[in-house]
Short mmCIF file of C-alpha atoms in Angstrom, two decimals:
data_model
loop_
_atom_site.label_atom_id
_atom_site.label_comp_id
_atom_site.label_asym_id
_atom_site.label_seq_id
_atom_site.Cartn_x
_atom_site.Cartn_y
_atom_site.Cartn_z
CA UNK A 7 61.78 2.06 -89.44
CA UNK A 8 63.85 1.48 -92.56
CA UNK A 9 62.34 4.66 -93.98
CA UNK A 10 64.28 6.58 -91.37
CA UNK A 11 67.66 5.44 -92.68
CA UNK A 12 69.60 8.36 -94.09
CA UNK A 13 70.41 8.80 -97.74
CA UNK A 14 73.87 7.41 -97.04
CA UNK A 15 72.38 3.94 -97.43
CA UNK A 16 71.87 4.63 -101.12
CA UNK A 17 75.59 5.11 -101.62
CA UNK A 18 76.35 1.43 -101.08
CA UNK A 19 77.20 -0.26 -104.36
CA UNK A 20 77.94 -3.76 -105.51
CA UNK A 21 81.65 -2.84 -105.68
CA UNK A 22 81.64 -2.11 -101.93
CA UNK A 23 79.88 -5.05 -100.30
CA UNK A 24 79.63 -5.13 -96.52
CA UNK A 25 80.35 -8.25 -94.51
CA UNK A 26 77.79 -9.61 -92.06
CA UNK A 27 79.17 -7.77 -89.03
CA UNK A 28 79.54 -4.49 -90.91
CA UNK A 29 75.99 -4.80 -92.26
CA UNK A 30 74.61 -5.26 -88.77
CA UNK A 31 76.54 -2.26 -87.53
CA UNK A 32 75.37 -0.16 -90.45
CA UNK A 33 71.74 -1.00 -89.59
CA UNK A 34 72.34 -0.31 -85.89
CA UNK A 35 73.92 3.07 -86.63
CA UNK A 36 71.69 4.36 -89.40
CA UNK A 37 68.29 2.84 -88.60
CA UNK A 38 68.27 2.31 -84.83
CA UNK A 39 70.82 5.06 -84.15
CA UNK A 40 72.78 3.05 -81.65
CA UNK A 41 76.49 2.24 -81.75
CA UNK A 42 77.67 -0.57 -79.46
CA UNK A 43 81.19 0.87 -79.45
CA UNK A 44 80.18 4.07 -77.67
CA UNK A 45 78.02 2.64 -74.87
CA UNK A 46 80.57 0.88 -72.64
CA UNK A 47 79.45 2.62 -69.44
CA UNK A 48 76.26 1.62 -67.56
CA UNK A 49 74.72 5.09 -67.88
CA UNK A 50 75.30 5.09 -71.66
CA UNK A 51 73.83 1.60 -72.07
CA UNK A 52 70.72 2.27 -69.99
CA UNK A 53 70.10 5.60 -71.72
CA UNK A 54 70.14 3.91 -75.12
CA UNK A 55 68.18 0.82 -74.04
CA UNK A 56 65.44 2.91 -72.44
CA UNK A 57 65.35 5.27 -75.42
CA UNK A 58 64.97 2.39 -77.87
CA UNK A 59 62.00 0.88 -76.08
CA UNK A 60 60.38 4.22 -75.35
CA UNK A 61 60.36 4.87 -79.11
CA UNK A 62 58.84 1.44 -79.62
CA UNK A 63 61.82 0.15 -81.60
CA UNK A 64 63.53 -2.58 -79.58
CA UNK A 65 66.23 -4.40 -81.49
CA UNK A 66 65.57 -7.60 -83.45
CA UNK A 67 67.11 -10.54 -81.59
CA UNK A 68 69.85 -10.99 -84.19
CA UNK A 69 71.05 -7.40 -83.76
CA UNK A 70 70.66 -7.53 -79.98
CA UNK A 71 72.87 -10.64 -79.89
CA UNK A 72 75.44 -8.81 -82.02
CA UNK A 73 75.55 -5.88 -79.56
CA UNK A 74 75.82 -8.29 -76.64
CA UNK A 75 78.80 -9.97 -78.29
CA UNK A 76 80.61 -6.66 -78.71
CA UNK A 77 79.93 -5.63 -75.10
CA UNK A 78 80.81 -9.01 -73.59
CA UNK A 79 84.26 -7.89 -72.45
CA UNK A 80 83.20 -4.40 -71.32
CA UNK A 81 82.02 -3.23 -67.93
CA UNK A 82 78.55 -4.39 -69.00
CA UNK A 83 79.60 -8.00 -69.43
CA UNK A 84 77.40 -9.27 -66.58
CA UNK A 85 74.22 -7.69 -67.96
CA UNK A 86 71.71 -9.72 -70.03
CA UNK A 87 72.30 -7.19 -72.83
CA UNK A 88 70.52 -9.06 -75.61
CA UNK A 89 67.31 -9.57 -73.61
CA UNK A 90 67.29 -5.97 -72.38
CA UNK A 91 67.65 -4.57 -75.91
CA UNK A 92 65.20 -6.93 -77.62
CA UNK A 93 62.34 -7.39 -75.12
CA UNK A 94 60.50 -4.38 -73.74
CA UNK A 95 58.55 -6.47 -71.23
CA UNK A 96 61.78 -7.95 -69.86
CA UNK A 97 63.41 -4.54 -69.65
CA UNK A 98 60.40 -2.97 -67.88
CA UNK A 99 60.32 -5.80 -65.36
CA UNK A 100 64.03 -5.42 -64.62
CA UNK A 101 63.72 -1.63 -64.27
CA UNK A 102 60.70 -2.04 -61.97
CA UNK A 103 62.56 -4.48 -59.75
CA UNK A 104 65.77 -2.45 -59.74
CA UNK A 105 63.72 0.59 -58.73
CA UNK A 106 62.56 -1.35 -55.69
CA UNK A 107 66.16 -2.20 -54.82
CA UNK A 108 67.20 1.43 -55.41
CA UNK A 109 64.58 2.55 -52.88
CA UNK A 110 66.10 0.23 -50.29
CA UNK A 111 68.82 2.84 -49.88
CA UNK A 112 66.22 5.14 -48.34
CA UNK A 113 64.58 2.45 -46.20
CA UNK A 114 61.62 2.03 -48.57
CA UNK A 115 60.39 -1.49 -49.31
CA UNK A 116 58.40 -2.45 -52.40
CA UNK A 117 55.62 -5.02 -51.90
CA UNK A 118 55.13 -6.23 -55.49
CA UNK A 119 55.33 -10.03 -55.66
CA UNK A 120 57.34 -9.77 -58.86
CA UNK A 121 60.14 -8.18 -56.88
CA UNK A 122 60.63 -11.46 -55.01
CA UNK A 123 60.69 -13.48 -58.23
CA UNK A 124 63.64 -11.79 -59.86
CA UNK A 125 65.58 -13.59 -62.56
CA UNK A 126 68.99 -14.83 -61.52
CA UNK A 127 70.68 -12.07 -63.49
CA UNK A 128 69.10 -9.39 -61.32
CA UNK A 129 71.80 -9.86 -58.73
CA UNK A 130 74.31 -8.39 -61.19
CA UNK A 131 72.12 -5.50 -62.36
CA UNK A 132 72.30 -2.00 -60.98
CA UNK A 133 70.69 0.88 -62.88
CA UNK A 134 72.15 4.40 -62.47
CA UNK A 135 68.81 6.09 -61.82
CA UNK A 136 70.60 9.22 -60.60
CA UNK A 137 72.12 9.94 -64.02
CA UNK A 138 70.16 12.79 -65.73
CA UNK A 139 69.89 10.97 -69.09
CA UNK A 140 68.44 7.88 -67.41
CA UNK A 141 66.30 9.79 -64.97
CA UNK A 142 64.41 11.78 -67.59
CA UNK A 143 63.21 8.62 -69.38
CA UNK A 144 62.35 6.82 -66.14
CA UNK A 145 60.32 9.88 -65.08
CA UNK A 146 58.25 9.58 -68.26
CA UNK A 147 57.76 5.83 -67.77
CA UNK A 148 56.28 6.49 -64.32
CA UNK A 149 54.08 9.34 -65.57
CA UNK A 150 52.62 7.27 -68.41
CA UNK A 151 52.16 4.12 -66.34
CA UNK A 152 54.81 1.88 -67.89
CA UNK A 153 56.39 1.70 -64.45
CA UNK A 154 54.28 1.45 -61.29
CA UNK A 155 55.11 3.73 -58.35
CA UNK A 156 55.68 2.28 -54.89
CA UNK A 157 53.19 3.20 -52.17
CA UNK A 158 54.80 4.43 -48.95
CA UNK A 159 53.74 5.98 -45.67
CA UNK A 160 55.30 9.26 -44.69
CA UNK A 161 58.23 10.93 -46.41
CA UNK A 162 61.69 9.40 -45.81
CA UNK A 163 64.45 11.84 -45.00
CA UNK A 164 67.50 12.30 -47.17
CA UNK A 165 65.68 11.33 -50.32
CA UNK A 166 66.22 13.46 -53.48
CA UNK A 167 63.11 15.25 -54.69
CA UNK A 168 63.21 13.59 -58.13
CA UNK A 169 62.70 10.13 -56.57
CA UNK A 170 59.13 11.07 -55.65
CA UNK A 171 57.92 10.50 -59.22
CA UNK A 172 58.18 6.78 -58.45
CA UNK A 173 56.49 6.98 -55.06
CA UNK A 174 52.94 7.36 -53.82
CA UNK A 175 53.13 9.14 -50.49
CA UNK A 176 49.39 9.83 -50.31
CA UNK A 177 46.37 9.38 -52.63
CA UNK A 178 46.87 12.89 -54.01
CA UNK A 179 50.27 11.90 -55.38
CA UNK A 180 48.66 9.30 -57.64
CA UNK A 181 46.21 11.96 -58.80
CA UNK A 182 49.15 14.14 -59.80
CA UNK A 183 50.60 11.24 -61.82
CA UNK A 184 47.28 10.82 -63.64
CA UNK A 185 47.08 14.54 -64.40
CA UNK A 186 50.60 14.68 -65.78
CA UNK A 187 50.09 11.45 -67.70
CA UNK A 188 46.95 12.80 -69.40
CA UNK A 189 48.79 15.99 -70.31
CA UNK A 190 51.77 14.16 -71.76
CA UNK A 191 49.64 11.79 -73.88
CA UNK A 192 47.46 14.66 -75.14
CA UNK A 193 50.60 16.41 -76.44
CA UNK A 194 51.62 13.36 -78.44
CA UNK A 195 48.50 11.98 -80.16
CA UNK A 196 49.10 10.11 -83.44
CA UNK A 197 48.18 11.85 -86.70
CA UNK A 198 47.05 10.86 -90.18
CA UNK A 199 50.53 9.70 -91.18
CA UNK A 200 51.05 7.55 -88.08
CA UNK A 201 51.35 3.77 -88.30
CA UNK A 202 49.12 1.18 -86.66
CA UNK A 203 51.94 0.68 -84.13
CA UNK A 204 51.54 4.30 -83.00
CA UNK A 205 47.86 3.68 -82.30
CA UNK A 206 48.59 0.46 -80.46
CA UNK A 207 51.12 2.34 -78.30
CA UNK A 208 48.61 5.13 -77.65
CA UNK A 209 45.98 2.59 -76.57
CA UNK A 210 48.42 1.12 -74.06
CA UNK A 211 49.40 4.54 -72.69
CA UNK A 212 45.77 5.60 -72.38
CA UNK A 213 44.97 2.28 -70.73
CA UNK A 214 47.67 2.80 -68.11
CA UNK A 215 46.39 6.28 -67.27
CA UNK A 216 42.73 5.17 -67.26
CA UNK A 217 43.57 2.27 -64.96
CA UNK A 218 45.18 4.66 -62.51
CA UNK A 219 42.27 7.08 -62.78
CA UNK A 220 39.67 4.41 -62.03
CA UNK A 221 41.61 3.45 -58.92
CA UNK A 222 41.51 6.96 -57.43
CA UNK A 223 39.06 7.85 -54.69
CA UNK A 224 36.11 9.94 -55.83
CA UNK A 225 37.32 13.25 -54.38
CA UNK A 226 40.65 13.07 -56.21
CA UNK A 227 39.16 11.66 -59.43
CA UNK A 228 36.40 14.26 -59.84
CA UNK A 229 38.63 17.21 -60.89
CA UNK A 230 40.42 14.97 -63.42
CA UNK A 231 37.35 13.49 -65.09
CA UNK A 232 36.88 16.19 -67.71
CA UNK A 233 40.57 16.13 -68.64
CA UNK A 234 40.43 12.37 -69.18
CA UNK A 235 37.23 12.56 -71.20
CA UNK A 236 38.65 15.32 -73.37
CA UNK A 237 41.71 13.18 -74.07
CA UNK A 238 39.48 10.25 -75.00
CA UNK A 239 37.33 12.40 -77.31
CA UNK A 240 40.34 13.92 -79.03
CA UNK A 241 41.98 10.53 -79.49
CA UNK A 242 38.79 8.96 -80.81
CA UNK A 243 38.21 11.74 -83.33
CA UNK A 244 41.76 11.42 -84.62
CA UNK A 245 41.42 7.65 -84.77
CA UNK A 246 38.20 7.98 -86.76
CA UNK A 247 39.94 10.06 -89.41
CA UNK A 248 42.90 7.67 -89.50
CA UNK A 249 40.64 4.64 -89.87
CA UNK A 250 38.82 6.13 -92.87
CA UNK A 251 42.19 6.43 -94.58
CA UNK A 252 44.00 3.30 -93.37
CA UNK A 253 41.72 0.61 -91.94
CA UNK A 254 41.36 -1.17 -95.30
CA UNK A 255 45.14 -1.77 -95.29
CA UNK A 256 45.26 -3.53 -91.92
CA UNK A 257 43.71 -6.94 -92.76
CA UNK A 258 46.41 -7.86 -95.28
CA UNK A 259 49.46 -6.84 -93.21
CA UNK A 260 51.92 -9.63 -92.28
CA UNK A 261 51.48 -11.32 -88.90
CA UNK A 262 54.86 -13.01 -88.47
CA UNK A 263 56.01 -10.68 -85.67
CA UNK A 264 52.58 -10.37 -84.09
CA UNK A 265 48.94 -10.00 -85.15
CA UNK A 266 47.89 -6.59 -86.42
CA UNK A 267 44.21 -7.58 -86.36
CA UNK A 268 42.40 -10.25 -84.39
CA UNK A 269 41.89 -12.52 -87.41
CA UNK A 270 45.70 -12.73 -87.68
CA UNK A 271 45.90 -14.41 -84.26
CA UNK A 272 45.40 -18.06 -85.37
CA UNK A 273 47.93 -17.61 -88.17
CA UNK A 274 50.46 -16.15 -85.72
CA UNK A 275 49.88 -19.01 -83.28
CA UNK A 276 50.37 -21.52 -86.09
CA UNK A 277 53.74 -19.91 -86.81
CA UNK A 278 54.63 -20.21 -83.13
CA UNK A 279 53.80 -23.93 -83.20
CA UNK A 280 56.03 -24.33 -86.24
CA UNK A 281 58.76 -22.55 -84.25
CA UNK A 282 58.57 -25.18 -81.50
CA UNK A 283 55.72 -24.15 -79.17
CA UNK A 284 54.06 -27.55 -79.14
CA UNK A 285 51.09 -26.73 -76.89
CA UNK A 286 49.34 -23.37 -77.13
CA UNK A 287 46.42 -21.91 -75.17
CA UNK A 288 44.57 -18.85 -76.47
CA UNK A 289 42.57 -17.06 -73.78
CA UNK A 290 39.97 -14.67 -75.20
CA UNK A 291 38.61 -12.34 -72.53
CA UNK A 292 35.36 -11.23 -74.12
CA UNK A 293 35.04 -7.44 -74.00
CA UNK A 294 38.34 -6.76 -72.19
CA UNK A 295 39.49 -3.17 -72.71
CA UNK A 296 43.14 -2.17 -72.35
CA UNK A 297 42.73 -0.49 -68.95
CA UNK A 298 40.99 -3.61 -67.61
CA UNK A 299 43.79 -5.85 -68.85
CA UNK A 300 46.27 -3.59 -67.04
CA UNK A 301 44.23 -3.97 -63.86
CA UNK A 302 44.38 -7.77 -64.16
CA UNK A 303 48.08 -7.64 -65.04
CA UNK A 304 48.91 -5.56 -61.97
CA UNK A 305 46.83 -7.84 -59.77
CA UNK A 306 48.76 -10.87 -61.04
CA UNK A 307 52.11 -9.07 -60.70
CA UNK A 308 51.29 -8.54 -57.03
CA UNK A 309 50.18 -12.11 -56.41
CA UNK A 310 52.08 -14.54 -58.63
CA UNK A 311 55.87 -14.81 -58.23
CA UNK A 312 57.64 -15.11 -61.56
CA UNK A 313 54.70 -13.69 -63.53
CA UNK A 314 55.81 -11.75 -66.61
CA UNK A 315 54.28 -10.74 -69.93
CA UNK A 316 55.35 -9.86 -73.44
CA UNK A 317 52.83 -7.13 -74.23
CA UNK A 318 51.40 -6.10 -77.54
CA UNK A 319 48.11 -5.02 -79.04
CA UNK A 320 46.01 -5.63 -82.11
CA UNK A 321 42.91 -4.21 -83.78
CA UNK A 322 39.47 -5.72 -83.43
CA UNK A 323 37.20 -5.94 -86.46
CA UNK A 324 34.64 -3.25 -87.13
CA UNK A 325 31.96 -3.16 -85.97
CA UNK A 326 33.34 -4.15 -82.58
CA UNK A 327 30.61 -6.69 -81.92
CA UNK A 328 31.22 -10.16 -80.48
CA UNK A 329 29.62 -12.00 -83.39
CA UNK A 330 31.84 -10.14 -85.85
CA UNK A 331 35.19 -9.75 -84.12
CA UNK A 332 35.29 -12.90 -82.00
CA UNK A 333 34.38 -15.12 -84.93
CA UNK A 334 37.16 -13.48 -86.92
CA UNK A 335 39.53 -14.14 -84.03
CA UNK A 336 38.81 -17.87 -83.80
CA UNK A 337 38.42 -18.54 -87.52
CA UNK A 338 41.37 -16.59 -88.91
CA UNK A 339 38.94 -15.24 -91.52
CA UNK A 340 37.64 -11.83 -92.51
CA UNK A 341 33.94 -11.34 -91.68
CA UNK A 342 32.87 -11.56 -95.33
CA UNK A 343 34.25 -15.12 -95.29
CA UNK A 344 31.80 -16.23 -92.60
CA UNK A 345 28.86 -14.13 -93.81
CA UNK A 346 26.29 -16.84 -93.08
CA UNK A 347 27.07 -16.79 -89.33
CA UNK A 348 28.02 -13.14 -88.82
CA UNK A 349 25.10 -12.53 -86.45
CA UNK A 350 25.88 -15.42 -84.07
CA UNK A 351 28.83 -17.06 -82.32
CA UNK A 352 27.47 -20.61 -82.64
CA UNK A 353 30.03 -21.58 -85.30
CA UNK A 354 33.15 -20.57 -83.35
CA UNK A 355 34.11 -24.08 -82.24
CA UNK A 356 33.88 -25.49 -85.76
CA UNK A 357 35.70 -22.51 -87.29
CA UNK A 358 38.52 -22.86 -84.73
CA UNK A 359 38.81 -26.58 -85.41
CA UNK A 360 38.71 -26.04 -89.19
CA UNK A 361 41.58 -23.55 -89.06
CA UNK A 362 43.83 -25.96 -87.18
CA UNK A 363 42.86 -28.92 -89.34
CA UNK A 364 43.86 -26.84 -92.36
CA UNK A 365 47.18 -26.29 -90.60
CA UNK A 366 48.08 -29.90 -89.92
CA UNK A 367 46.31 -30.89 -86.69
CA UNK A 368 43.67 -33.56 -86.18
CA UNK A 369 40.28 -32.59 -84.83
CA UNK A 370 41.00 -34.50 -81.60
CA UNK A 371 44.03 -32.28 -81.00
CA UNK A 372 41.96 -29.07 -80.96
CA UNK A 373 39.96 -27.91 -77.94
CA UNK A 374 37.45 -25.08 -77.58
CA UNK A 375 35.42 -23.90 -74.59
CA UNK A 376 33.36 -20.80 -73.97
CA UNK A 377 31.52 -19.31 -70.97
CA UNK A 378 34.38 -19.91 -68.54
CA UNK A 379 34.43 -17.59 -65.54
CA UNK A 380 34.36 -19.47 -62.21
CA UNK A 381 36.94 -21.53 -60.35
CA UNK A 382 34.42 -24.39 -60.02
CA UNK A 383 34.67 -24.88 -63.78
CA UNK A 384 38.44 -25.39 -63.78
CA UNK A 385 38.58 -29.11 -62.83
CA UNK A 386 36.51 -29.97 -65.92
CA UNK A 387 38.76 -27.75 -68.03
CA UNK A 388 41.86 -29.46 -66.64
CA UNK A 389 40.51 -32.85 -67.66
CA UNK A 390 40.35 -31.62 -71.26
CA UNK A 391 43.64 -29.74 -71.50
CA UNK A 392 45.63 -32.43 -69.68
CA UNK A 393 44.93 -35.02 -72.37
CA UNK A 394 48.22 -35.75 -74.17
CA UNK A 395 46.45 -35.40 -77.52
CA UNK A 396 45.38 -31.78 -76.91
CA UNK A 397 47.75 -29.43 -78.75
CA UNK A 398 45.82 -26.14 -78.98
CA UNK A 399 43.12 -24.79 -76.69
CA UNK A 400 40.83 -21.86 -77.44
CA UNK A 401 39.09 -20.62 -74.29
CA UNK A 402 36.54 -17.80 -73.95
CA UNK A 403 36.35 -16.08 -70.56
CA UNK A 404 33.18 -14.00 -70.57
CA UNK A 405 33.03 -12.48 -67.09
CA UNK A 406 34.25 -9.04 -68.23
CA UNK A 407 31.54 -8.77 -70.88
CA UNK A 408 28.90 -9.76 -68.33
CA UNK A 409 30.16 -7.13 -65.90
CA UNK A 410 30.22 -4.47 -68.64
CA UNK A 411 26.67 -5.14 -69.81
CA UNK A 412 25.39 -4.95 -66.24
CA UNK A 413 27.42 -1.88 -65.28
CA UNK A 414 25.49 0.83 -63.46
CA UNK A 415 28.39 2.99 -62.22
CA UNK A 416 30.54 3.34 -65.34
CA UNK A 417 34.08 2.13 -65.70
CA UNK A 418 35.02 3.05 -62.15
CA UNK A 419 32.34 0.66 -60.93
CA UNK A 420 33.58 -2.02 -63.32
CA UNK A 421 37.06 -1.67 -61.82
CA UNK A 422 35.70 -2.66 -58.41
CA UNK A 423 33.84 -5.66 -59.82
CA UNK A 424 36.89 -6.90 -61.73
CA UNK A 425 38.93 -6.58 -58.53
CA UNK A 426 36.40 -8.71 -56.65
CA UNK A 427 36.46 -11.32 -59.44
CA UNK A 428 40.26 -11.44 -59.38
CA UNK A 429 40.09 -11.98 -55.62
CA UNK A 430 38.28 -15.29 -56.23
CA UNK A 431 41.59 -16.61 -57.61
CA UNK A 432 40.10 -17.63 -60.95
CA UNK A 433 42.57 -15.90 -63.26
CA UNK A 434 45.77 -16.90 -61.47
CA UNK A 435 44.54 -20.49 -61.03
CA UNK A 436 43.68 -20.74 -64.73
CA UNK A 437 47.09 -19.44 -65.81
CA UNK A 438 49.03 -21.66 -63.44
CA UNK A 439 46.95 -24.65 -64.53
CA UNK A 440 47.84 -24.07 -68.17
CA UNK A 441 51.50 -23.50 -67.35
CA UNK A 442 51.57 -26.72 -65.32
CA UNK A 443 50.49 -28.62 -68.43
CA UNK A 444 53.20 -26.97 -70.56
CA UNK A 445 51.01 -24.61 -72.58
CA UNK A 446 52.38 -21.39 -74.02
CA UNK A 447 49.74 -18.90 -72.97
CA UNK A 448 48.45 -16.05 -75.14
CA UNK A 449 45.75 -13.64 -74.00
CA UNK A 450 43.65 -11.26 -76.06
CA UNK A 451 40.13 -9.85 -76.46
CA UNK A 452 37.60 -9.60 -79.26
CA UNK A 453 36.81 -5.95 -78.46
CA UNK A 454 37.00 -3.47 -75.61
CA UNK A 455 34.42 -1.12 -74.12
CA UNK A 456 33.85 2.60 -73.68
CA UNK A 457 31.65 4.94 -71.68
CA UNK A 458 28.92 6.58 -73.75
CA UNK A 459 25.94 8.88 -73.32
CA UNK A 460 22.48 8.12 -74.68
CA UNK A 461 21.15 10.14 -77.65
CA UNK A 462 17.80 8.36 -77.83
CA UNK A 463 16.60 4.99 -79.05
CA UNK A 464 16.09 4.20 -82.71
CA UNK A 465 12.52 2.91 -82.90
CA UNK A 466 12.77 0.76 -86.01
CA UNK A 467 11.29 -2.53 -84.89
CA UNK A 468 13.03 -5.39 -86.75
CA UNK A 469 14.47 -3.19 -89.50
CA UNK A 470 17.95 -3.34 -87.95
CA UNK A 471 19.51 -6.82 -87.99
CA UNK A 472 21.82 -6.12 -85.02
CA UNK A 473 20.67 -3.48 -82.58
CA UNK A 474 23.81 -2.67 -80.64
CA UNK A 475 24.21 0.28 -78.32
CA UNK A 476 27.00 1.90 -80.35
CA UNK A 477 26.20 0.49 -83.79
CA UNK A 478 23.22 -0.70 -85.87
CA UNK A 479 23.58 -2.97 -88.87
CA UNK A 480 21.30 -3.15 -91.90
CA UNK A 481 20.88 -5.43 -94.90
CA UNK A 482 20.18 -2.80 -97.53
CA UNK A 483 21.05 0.78 -98.43
CA UNK A 484 17.40 1.81 -98.13
CA UNK A 485 17.09 0.52 -94.58
CA UNK A 486 20.36 2.12 -93.53
CA UNK A 487 19.18 5.42 -94.98
CA UNK A 488 16.00 5.28 -92.88
CA UNK A 489 17.81 6.47 -89.74
CA UNK A 490 16.78 10.07 -88.94
CA UNK A 491 19.55 12.58 -89.62
CA UNK A 492 19.26 14.15 -86.17
CA UNK A 493 20.96 11.10 -84.64
CA UNK A 494 24.18 12.07 -86.39
CA UNK A 495 25.00 8.42 -87.10
CA UNK A 496 27.55 7.73 -89.83
CA UNK A 497 28.49 4.96 -92.24
CA UNK A 498 31.92 3.44 -92.60
CA UNK A 499 31.96 0.73 -95.23
CA UNK A 500 35.00 -1.55 -95.36
CA UNK A 501 35.73 -4.31 -97.88
CA UNK A 502 36.21 -7.05 -95.28
CA UNK A 503 32.49 -7.09 -94.41
CA UNK A 504 29.74 -8.86 -96.38
CA UNK A 505 28.27 -6.50 -99.00
CA UNK A 506 24.80 -6.72 -97.42
CA UNK A 507 26.06 -6.04 -93.88
CA UNK A 508 25.95 -2.26 -93.42
CA UNK A 509 26.95 -0.80 -90.03
CA UNK A 510 25.73 2.60 -88.90
CA UNK A 511 27.80 3.99 -86.03
CA UNK A 512 26.96 6.39 -83.21
CA UNK A 513 29.20 9.43 -82.91
CA UNK A 514 32.12 9.68 -80.49
CA UNK A 515 30.94 9.20 -76.91
CA UNK A 516 27.31 8.50 -77.90
CA UNK A 517 25.01 5.48 -77.87
CA UNK A 518 21.57 4.53 -79.18
CA UNK A 519 20.00 4.32 -75.71
CA UNK A 520 17.53 6.61 -73.86
CA UNK A 521 18.67 10.21 -73.94
CA UNK A 522 21.32 11.13 -71.35
CA UNK A 523 21.65 7.59 -69.99
CA UNK A 524 25.28 6.84 -69.12
CA UNK A 525 26.38 3.35 -70.14
CA UNK A 526 29.46 1.27 -70.91
CA UNK A 527 29.17 -0.32 -74.35
CA UNK A 528 30.93 -1.53 -77.49
CA UNK A 529 30.33 -1.78 -81.22
CA UNK A 530 31.89 1.50 -82.30
CA UNK A 531 35.34 2.68 -83.33
CA UNK A 532 36.88 4.34 -80.29
CA UNK A 533 40.43 3.61 -79.11
CA UNK A 534 39.05 1.74 -76.10
CA UNK A 535 36.75 -0.46 -78.20
CA UNK A 536 39.01 -1.13 -81.16
CA UNK A 537 42.57 -1.67 -79.87
CA UNK A 538 42.79 -4.72 -77.61
CA UNK A 539 45.65 -6.38 -75.73
CA UNK A 540 47.57 -9.28 -77.27
CA UNK A 541 50.04 -10.64 -74.74
CA UNK A 542 52.11 -13.70 -74.08
CA UNK A 543 52.16 -14.75 -70.44
CA UNK A 544 55.33 -16.24 -69.00
CA UNK A 545 56.46 -17.60 -65.68
CA UNK A 546 60.17 -16.94 -65.22
CA UNK A 547 60.58 -19.59 -62.57
CA UNK A 548 58.56 -22.34 -60.96
CA UNK A 549 55.58 -20.50 -59.46
CA UNK A 550 55.37 -23.00 -56.66
#
């Protein structure tokens, strides 16, 4: 963002030093393009706050506090200005809830549980949705899925036409939102000069639209399928080109503000412990793609009062295989640093414990459990996490990966199965259990999943060390070169992998399975496989 500051910044000299307040205002004006002195009215404030977050550039807390101090005596004095400017998740939740209150004027009631768990400050918040500058950004947030429309029956009278973007009057309305969302995302795909943040934002936007698509009935979804697949293909091809140029830079990027890659996660959590988060739980949903996280998030928002999230995303390791990316996630290491176990996950518990021991904890203070997926397992888990000595817990939830590998009806079928699993109460019970024992809860995945079409099996016997559906790995150049050219598979060698671990990837939308078979798989480098959620889960009030 600092690169966007105008040349005027270069004119500052040692003979003209700025004080602290003037420095903050210079940064606000020239980098974030916001001046607290010209946003005293609610419509001005909300326009700028929404614009900031839509661009993905919420204010650092220090600057947000400075703006709040300036606006304290204005007409905005009752607003939680600092939180709204610094936290996108907080702002989205407030806008969603205020939208529900706005609809009350027309006799429309929202049924989201989160609406009943509003923060105390909500009573003083009123958003001028009617103002054109506010309305145009809110429209986009509904189209792209950042805000969820309210389902209604019939069409209330006396309601302005523009309000309908945030309503679902019939199933066809949601189909229109999906169509417009696909179109808008397709017009704004990242390019070669984009940052990793742009790709993370794209993954979230595509996840929101995909989640909505998979929830449509078959008749409405069918005409939209090709548009969605074309968007996915175009995005994946652009991502492939970007990765060839930039992936090698990602592993060494700083993780202080959030992990860029999954092996940054332990380091980030260690920083959070140093900042005062004494007990931390890391939930790794094996194989959870962005659209499936959004499905779980929306389920929880409708069931758990006070549920809120700080949402982000990070990159899995390539190839997007469990033994590669999940080990990196728990160890804090690049795959070449655990070369001896790269084909198995059996060392995860010891790697997790070793990381935390290297960062000041005793082995007895570190907990790890995998294969968690049923409510009947939770009492045993509680016995472990409730011990006063337990400081960090790493927990693998593998139901999503099991559903994906058994999927017969594509991602739309997976959506139904995830819904049924959520209905068992497992996820909400797990989260509330951790919150009850004072854990700060972080949720992520080792990789996602994508729909792919079979191009034929590679009949190589034991030549390939890992025979994934979207990737094959080999131990020598000669073996990797033995793959027939007609498969169109390609190499992408990155320095973070062991030198004798050579992945060969299927092309966009393809898999090494019987010709024309439709599957859901992982291992490759699509947006849906590679960019995974990284979120902090909060409860804004006692959930009881």
